[in-house]
Short mmCIF file of C-alpha atoms and ligand atoms in Angstrom, two decimals:
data_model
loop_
_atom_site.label_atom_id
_atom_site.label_comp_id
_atom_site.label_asym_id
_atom_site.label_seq_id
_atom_site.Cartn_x
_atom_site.Cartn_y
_atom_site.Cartn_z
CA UNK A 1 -26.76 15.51 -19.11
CA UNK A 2 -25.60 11.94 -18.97
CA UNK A 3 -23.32 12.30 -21.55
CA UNK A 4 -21.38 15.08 -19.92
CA UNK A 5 -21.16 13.61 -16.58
CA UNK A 6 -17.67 12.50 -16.85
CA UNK A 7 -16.95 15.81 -18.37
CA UNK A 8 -18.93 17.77 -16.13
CA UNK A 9 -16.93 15.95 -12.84
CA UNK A 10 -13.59 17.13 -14.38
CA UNK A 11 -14.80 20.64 -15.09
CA UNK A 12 -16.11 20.78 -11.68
CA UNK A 13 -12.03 20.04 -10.48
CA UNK A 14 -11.25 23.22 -12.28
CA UNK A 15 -13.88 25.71 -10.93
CA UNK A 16 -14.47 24.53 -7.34
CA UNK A 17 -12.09 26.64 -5.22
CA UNK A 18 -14.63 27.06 -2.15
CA UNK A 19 -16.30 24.82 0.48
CA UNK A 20 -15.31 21.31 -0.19
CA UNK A 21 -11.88 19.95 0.05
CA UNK A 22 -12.52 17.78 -3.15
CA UNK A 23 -9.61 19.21 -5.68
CA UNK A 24 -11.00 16.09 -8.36
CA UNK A 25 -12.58 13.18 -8.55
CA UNK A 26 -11.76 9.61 -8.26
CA UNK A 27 -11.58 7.97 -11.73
CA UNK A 28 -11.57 10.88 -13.89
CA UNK A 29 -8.41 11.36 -15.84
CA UNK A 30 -6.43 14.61 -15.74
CA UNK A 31 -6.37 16.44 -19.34
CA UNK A 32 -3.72 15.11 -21.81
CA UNK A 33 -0.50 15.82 -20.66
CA UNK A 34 1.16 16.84 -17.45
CA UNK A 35 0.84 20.08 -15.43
CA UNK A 36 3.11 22.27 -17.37
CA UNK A 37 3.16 20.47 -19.49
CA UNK A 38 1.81 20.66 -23.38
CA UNK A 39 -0.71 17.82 -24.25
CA UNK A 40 -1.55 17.46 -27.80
CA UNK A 41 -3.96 21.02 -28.02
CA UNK A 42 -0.43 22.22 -27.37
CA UNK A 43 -1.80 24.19 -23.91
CA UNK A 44 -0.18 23.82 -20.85
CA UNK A 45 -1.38 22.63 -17.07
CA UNK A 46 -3.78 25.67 -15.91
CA UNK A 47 -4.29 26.91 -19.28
CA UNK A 48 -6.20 23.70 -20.51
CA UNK A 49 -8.48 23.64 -17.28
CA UNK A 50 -9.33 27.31 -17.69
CA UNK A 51 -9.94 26.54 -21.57
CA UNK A 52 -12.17 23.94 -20.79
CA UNK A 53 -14.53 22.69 -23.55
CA UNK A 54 -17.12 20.92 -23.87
CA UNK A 55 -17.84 18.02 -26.73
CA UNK A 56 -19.69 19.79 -29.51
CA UNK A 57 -21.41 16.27 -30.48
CA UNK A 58 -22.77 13.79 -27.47
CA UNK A 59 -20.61 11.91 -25.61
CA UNK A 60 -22.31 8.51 -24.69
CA UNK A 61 -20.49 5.00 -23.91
CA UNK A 62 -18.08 4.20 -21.18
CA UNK A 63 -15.33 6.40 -19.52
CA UNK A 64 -12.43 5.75 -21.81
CA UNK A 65 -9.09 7.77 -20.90
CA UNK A 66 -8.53 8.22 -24.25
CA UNK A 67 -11.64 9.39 -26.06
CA UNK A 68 -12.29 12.75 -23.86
CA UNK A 69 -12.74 15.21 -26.17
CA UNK A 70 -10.72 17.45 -24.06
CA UNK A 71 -10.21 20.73 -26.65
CA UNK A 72 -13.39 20.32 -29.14
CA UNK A 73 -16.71 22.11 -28.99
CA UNK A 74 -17.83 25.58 -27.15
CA UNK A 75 -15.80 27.09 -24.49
CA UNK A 76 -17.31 26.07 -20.72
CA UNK A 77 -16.73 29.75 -20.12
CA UNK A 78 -19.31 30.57 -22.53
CA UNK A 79 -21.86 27.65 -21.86
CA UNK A 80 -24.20 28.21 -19.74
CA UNK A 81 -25.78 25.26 -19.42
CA UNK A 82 -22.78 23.11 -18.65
CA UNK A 83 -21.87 26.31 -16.21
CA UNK A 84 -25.53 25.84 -14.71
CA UNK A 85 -24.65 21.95 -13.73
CA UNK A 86 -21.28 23.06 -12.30
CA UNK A 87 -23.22 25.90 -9.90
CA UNK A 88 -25.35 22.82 -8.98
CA UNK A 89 -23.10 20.30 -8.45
CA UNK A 90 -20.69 22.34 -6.28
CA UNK A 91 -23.23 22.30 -3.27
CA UNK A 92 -24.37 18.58 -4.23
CA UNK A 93 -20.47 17.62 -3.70
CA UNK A 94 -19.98 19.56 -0.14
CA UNK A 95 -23.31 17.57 1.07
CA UNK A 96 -21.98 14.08 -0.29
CA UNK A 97 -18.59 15.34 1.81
CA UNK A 98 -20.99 16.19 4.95
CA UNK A 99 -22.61 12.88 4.65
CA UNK A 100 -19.22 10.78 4.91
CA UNK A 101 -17.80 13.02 7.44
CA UNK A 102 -20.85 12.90 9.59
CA UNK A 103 -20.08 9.14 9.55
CA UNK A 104 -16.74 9.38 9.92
CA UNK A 105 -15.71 8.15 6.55
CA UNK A 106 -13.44 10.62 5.58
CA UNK A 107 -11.53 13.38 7.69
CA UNK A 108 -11.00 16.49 5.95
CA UNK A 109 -7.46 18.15 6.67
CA UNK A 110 -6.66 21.22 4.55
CA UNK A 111 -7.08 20.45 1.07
CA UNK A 112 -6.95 16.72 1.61
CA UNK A 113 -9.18 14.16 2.33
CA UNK A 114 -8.20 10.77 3.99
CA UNK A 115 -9.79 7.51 4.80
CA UNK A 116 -9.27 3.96 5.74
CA UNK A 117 -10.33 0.97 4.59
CA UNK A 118 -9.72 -0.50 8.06
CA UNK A 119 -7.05 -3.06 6.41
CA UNK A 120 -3.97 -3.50 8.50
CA UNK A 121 -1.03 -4.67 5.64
CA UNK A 122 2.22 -4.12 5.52
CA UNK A 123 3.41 -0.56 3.89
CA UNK A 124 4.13 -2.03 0.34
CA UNK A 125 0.48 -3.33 0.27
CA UNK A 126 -1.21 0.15 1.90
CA UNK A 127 0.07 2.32 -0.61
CA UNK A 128 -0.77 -0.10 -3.44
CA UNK A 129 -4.60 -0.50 -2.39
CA UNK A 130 -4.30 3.63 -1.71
CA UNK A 131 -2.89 4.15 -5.33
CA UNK A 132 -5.71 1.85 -6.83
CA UNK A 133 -8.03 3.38 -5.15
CA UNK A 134 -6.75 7.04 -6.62
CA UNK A 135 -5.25 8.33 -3.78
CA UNK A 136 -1.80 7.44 -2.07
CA UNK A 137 -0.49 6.65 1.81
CA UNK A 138 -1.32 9.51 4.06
CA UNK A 139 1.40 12.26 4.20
CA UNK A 140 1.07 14.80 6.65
CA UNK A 141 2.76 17.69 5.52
CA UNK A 142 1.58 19.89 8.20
CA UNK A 143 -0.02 19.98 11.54
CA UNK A 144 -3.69 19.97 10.55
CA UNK A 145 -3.38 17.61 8.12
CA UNK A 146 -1.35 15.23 10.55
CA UNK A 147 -4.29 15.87 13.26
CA UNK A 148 -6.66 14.47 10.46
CA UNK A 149 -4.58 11.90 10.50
CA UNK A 150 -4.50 11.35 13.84
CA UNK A 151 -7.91 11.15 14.16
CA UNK A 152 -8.37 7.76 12.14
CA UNK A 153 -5.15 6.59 13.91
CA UNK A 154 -7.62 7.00 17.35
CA UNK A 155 -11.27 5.90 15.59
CA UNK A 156 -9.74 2.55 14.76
CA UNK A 157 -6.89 2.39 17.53
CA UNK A 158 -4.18 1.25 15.57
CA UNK A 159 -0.83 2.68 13.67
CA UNK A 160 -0.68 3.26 10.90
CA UNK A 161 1.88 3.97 7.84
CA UNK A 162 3.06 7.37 6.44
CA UNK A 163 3.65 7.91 3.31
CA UNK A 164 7.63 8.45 3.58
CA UNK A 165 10.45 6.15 3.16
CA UNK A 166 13.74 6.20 4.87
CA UNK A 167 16.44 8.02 1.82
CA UNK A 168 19.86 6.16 0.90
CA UNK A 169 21.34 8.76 3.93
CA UNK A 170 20.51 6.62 6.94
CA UNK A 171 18.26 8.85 9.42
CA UNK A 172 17.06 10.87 7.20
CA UNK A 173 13.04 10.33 5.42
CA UNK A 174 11.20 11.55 2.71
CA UNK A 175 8.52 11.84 0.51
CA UNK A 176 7.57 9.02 -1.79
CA UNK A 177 8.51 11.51 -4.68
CA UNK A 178 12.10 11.69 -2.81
CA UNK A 179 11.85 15.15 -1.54
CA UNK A 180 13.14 15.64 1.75
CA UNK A 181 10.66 15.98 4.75
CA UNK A 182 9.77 19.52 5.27
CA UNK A 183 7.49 18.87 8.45
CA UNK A 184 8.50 16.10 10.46
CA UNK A 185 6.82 15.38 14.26
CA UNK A 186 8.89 12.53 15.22
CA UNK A 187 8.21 11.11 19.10
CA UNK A 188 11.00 11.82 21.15
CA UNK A 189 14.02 9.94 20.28
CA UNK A 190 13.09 9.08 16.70
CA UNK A 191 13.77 8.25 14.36
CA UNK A 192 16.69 5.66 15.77
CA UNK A 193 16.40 2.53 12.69
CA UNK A 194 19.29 3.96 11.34
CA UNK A 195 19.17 2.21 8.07
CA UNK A 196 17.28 -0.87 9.81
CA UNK A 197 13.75 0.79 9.75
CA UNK A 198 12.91 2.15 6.53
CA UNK A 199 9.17 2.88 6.90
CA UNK A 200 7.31 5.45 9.34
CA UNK A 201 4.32 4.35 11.65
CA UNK A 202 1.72 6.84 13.38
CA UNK A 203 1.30 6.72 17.47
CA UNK A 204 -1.90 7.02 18.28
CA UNK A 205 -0.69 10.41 19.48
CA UNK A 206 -0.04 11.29 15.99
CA UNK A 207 3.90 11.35 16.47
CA UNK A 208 5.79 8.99 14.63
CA UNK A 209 8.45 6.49 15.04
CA UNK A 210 10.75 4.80 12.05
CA UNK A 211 9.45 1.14 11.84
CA UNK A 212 10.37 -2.00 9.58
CA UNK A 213 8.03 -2.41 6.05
CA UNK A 214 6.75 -5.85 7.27
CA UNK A 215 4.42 -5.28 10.06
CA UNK A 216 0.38 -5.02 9.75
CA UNK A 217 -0.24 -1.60 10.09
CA UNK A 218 -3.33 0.41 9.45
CA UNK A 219 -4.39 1.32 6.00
CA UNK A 220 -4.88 5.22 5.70
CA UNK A 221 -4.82 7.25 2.31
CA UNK A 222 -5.21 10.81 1.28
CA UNK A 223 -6.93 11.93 -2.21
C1 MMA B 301 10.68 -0.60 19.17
C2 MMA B 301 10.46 -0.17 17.71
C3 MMA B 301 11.30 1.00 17.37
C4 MMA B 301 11.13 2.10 18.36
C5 MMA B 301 11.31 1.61 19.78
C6 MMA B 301 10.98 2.70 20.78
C7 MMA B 301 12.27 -1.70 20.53
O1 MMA B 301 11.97 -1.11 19.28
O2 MMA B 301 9.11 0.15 17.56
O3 MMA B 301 11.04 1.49 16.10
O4 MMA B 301 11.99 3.15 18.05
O5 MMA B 301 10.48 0.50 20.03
O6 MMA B 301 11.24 2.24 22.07
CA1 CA B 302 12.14 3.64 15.58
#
């Protein structure tokens, strides 16, 4: 059982679709290779997680990204046992998820989950603590994930920093990927920086406002 538990975690990524927001875990690496990408079994993004394996021999020692035995062994589709921890953990996870809700740990918007660490930093320093942590700045990309949002904003009573950036066109934001915003919920008469404030803050409204890099603002990432 042990020796699968790093295994088992990933798998559970793949076949959880129901009841908690948890798409993967923390820590675990993603299969070799990038969505839509081949990896070295030569399958592709959804492919590998729905041909799933397990490790014919046991797999003891520490996590190491690089010795998952991704595509040897019997076919989780076919192993009942391993499919028998998966059934087991699936309930196990949405309790865990209760648990840190219920003490307002985590807020659960759509598919996301976000927390704070209750650092206020400036926006370079958020993300980076969010991206070690396995996550990155909260980005609302809709209304109920910016409400979930919101809510930490209120619990600790400070702004805090989106996850956008102001693009080389002056007024205009987007995602830290560099797509455009496609939900925006700017307070009225924002964003006015105009080149001068390249980062986004959070009212404790949950509308925003375009806002210099260098303040202390409150930590809040989404996994
Ligand atoms: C501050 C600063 C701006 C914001 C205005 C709103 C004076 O500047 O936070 O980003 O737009 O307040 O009045
Ligand atoms: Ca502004």
């Amino acid at each position: 059982m042990l020796s699968y538990s790093s295994y088992t975690l990933t798998a559970v990524a793949a076949l959880l679709v129901t009841c908690c927001a948890l798409p993967e875990c923390p820590g675990i690496p993603e299969p070799p290779g990038t969505p839509g990408l081949p990896g070295k079994d030569g399958l592709k993004g959804q492919e590998r997680l729905t041909g799933l394996t397990r490790p014919s021999g046991n797999f003891l020692g520490p996590l190491r990204r690089d010795r998952l035995p991704w595509s040897q062994g019997v076919p989780v589709s076919l192993d009942s046992e391993l499919h028998n921890v998966l059934v087991n953990l699936k309930p196990r996870l949405c309790r865990l998820e209760g648990v840190l809700a219920l003490n307002e740990k985590i807020k659960v918007g759509g598919e996301k989950i976000f927390a704070s660490n209750g650092k206020e930093v400036d926006f370079a320093s958020a993300l980076k603590s969010c991206e070690e942590a396995g996550g990155t700045l909260a980005t609302p990309m809709n209304e109920e994930e910016n409400k979930a949002i919101m809510g930490i904003v209120k619990q600790y009573n400070r702004y805090a920093y989106l996850g956008f950036t102001e693009s080389r066109v002056s007024g205009q934001f987007q995602y830290l990927n560099g797509v455009p915003l496609n939900y925006t919920k700017w307070h009225n008469y924002e964003p006015n920086g105009k080149g001068t404030e390249k980062c986004v803050e959070m009212y404790t409204d949950g509308s925003w406002n375009d806002k210099k890099c260098n303040m202390r603002r409150l930590t809040i990432c989404e996994f």
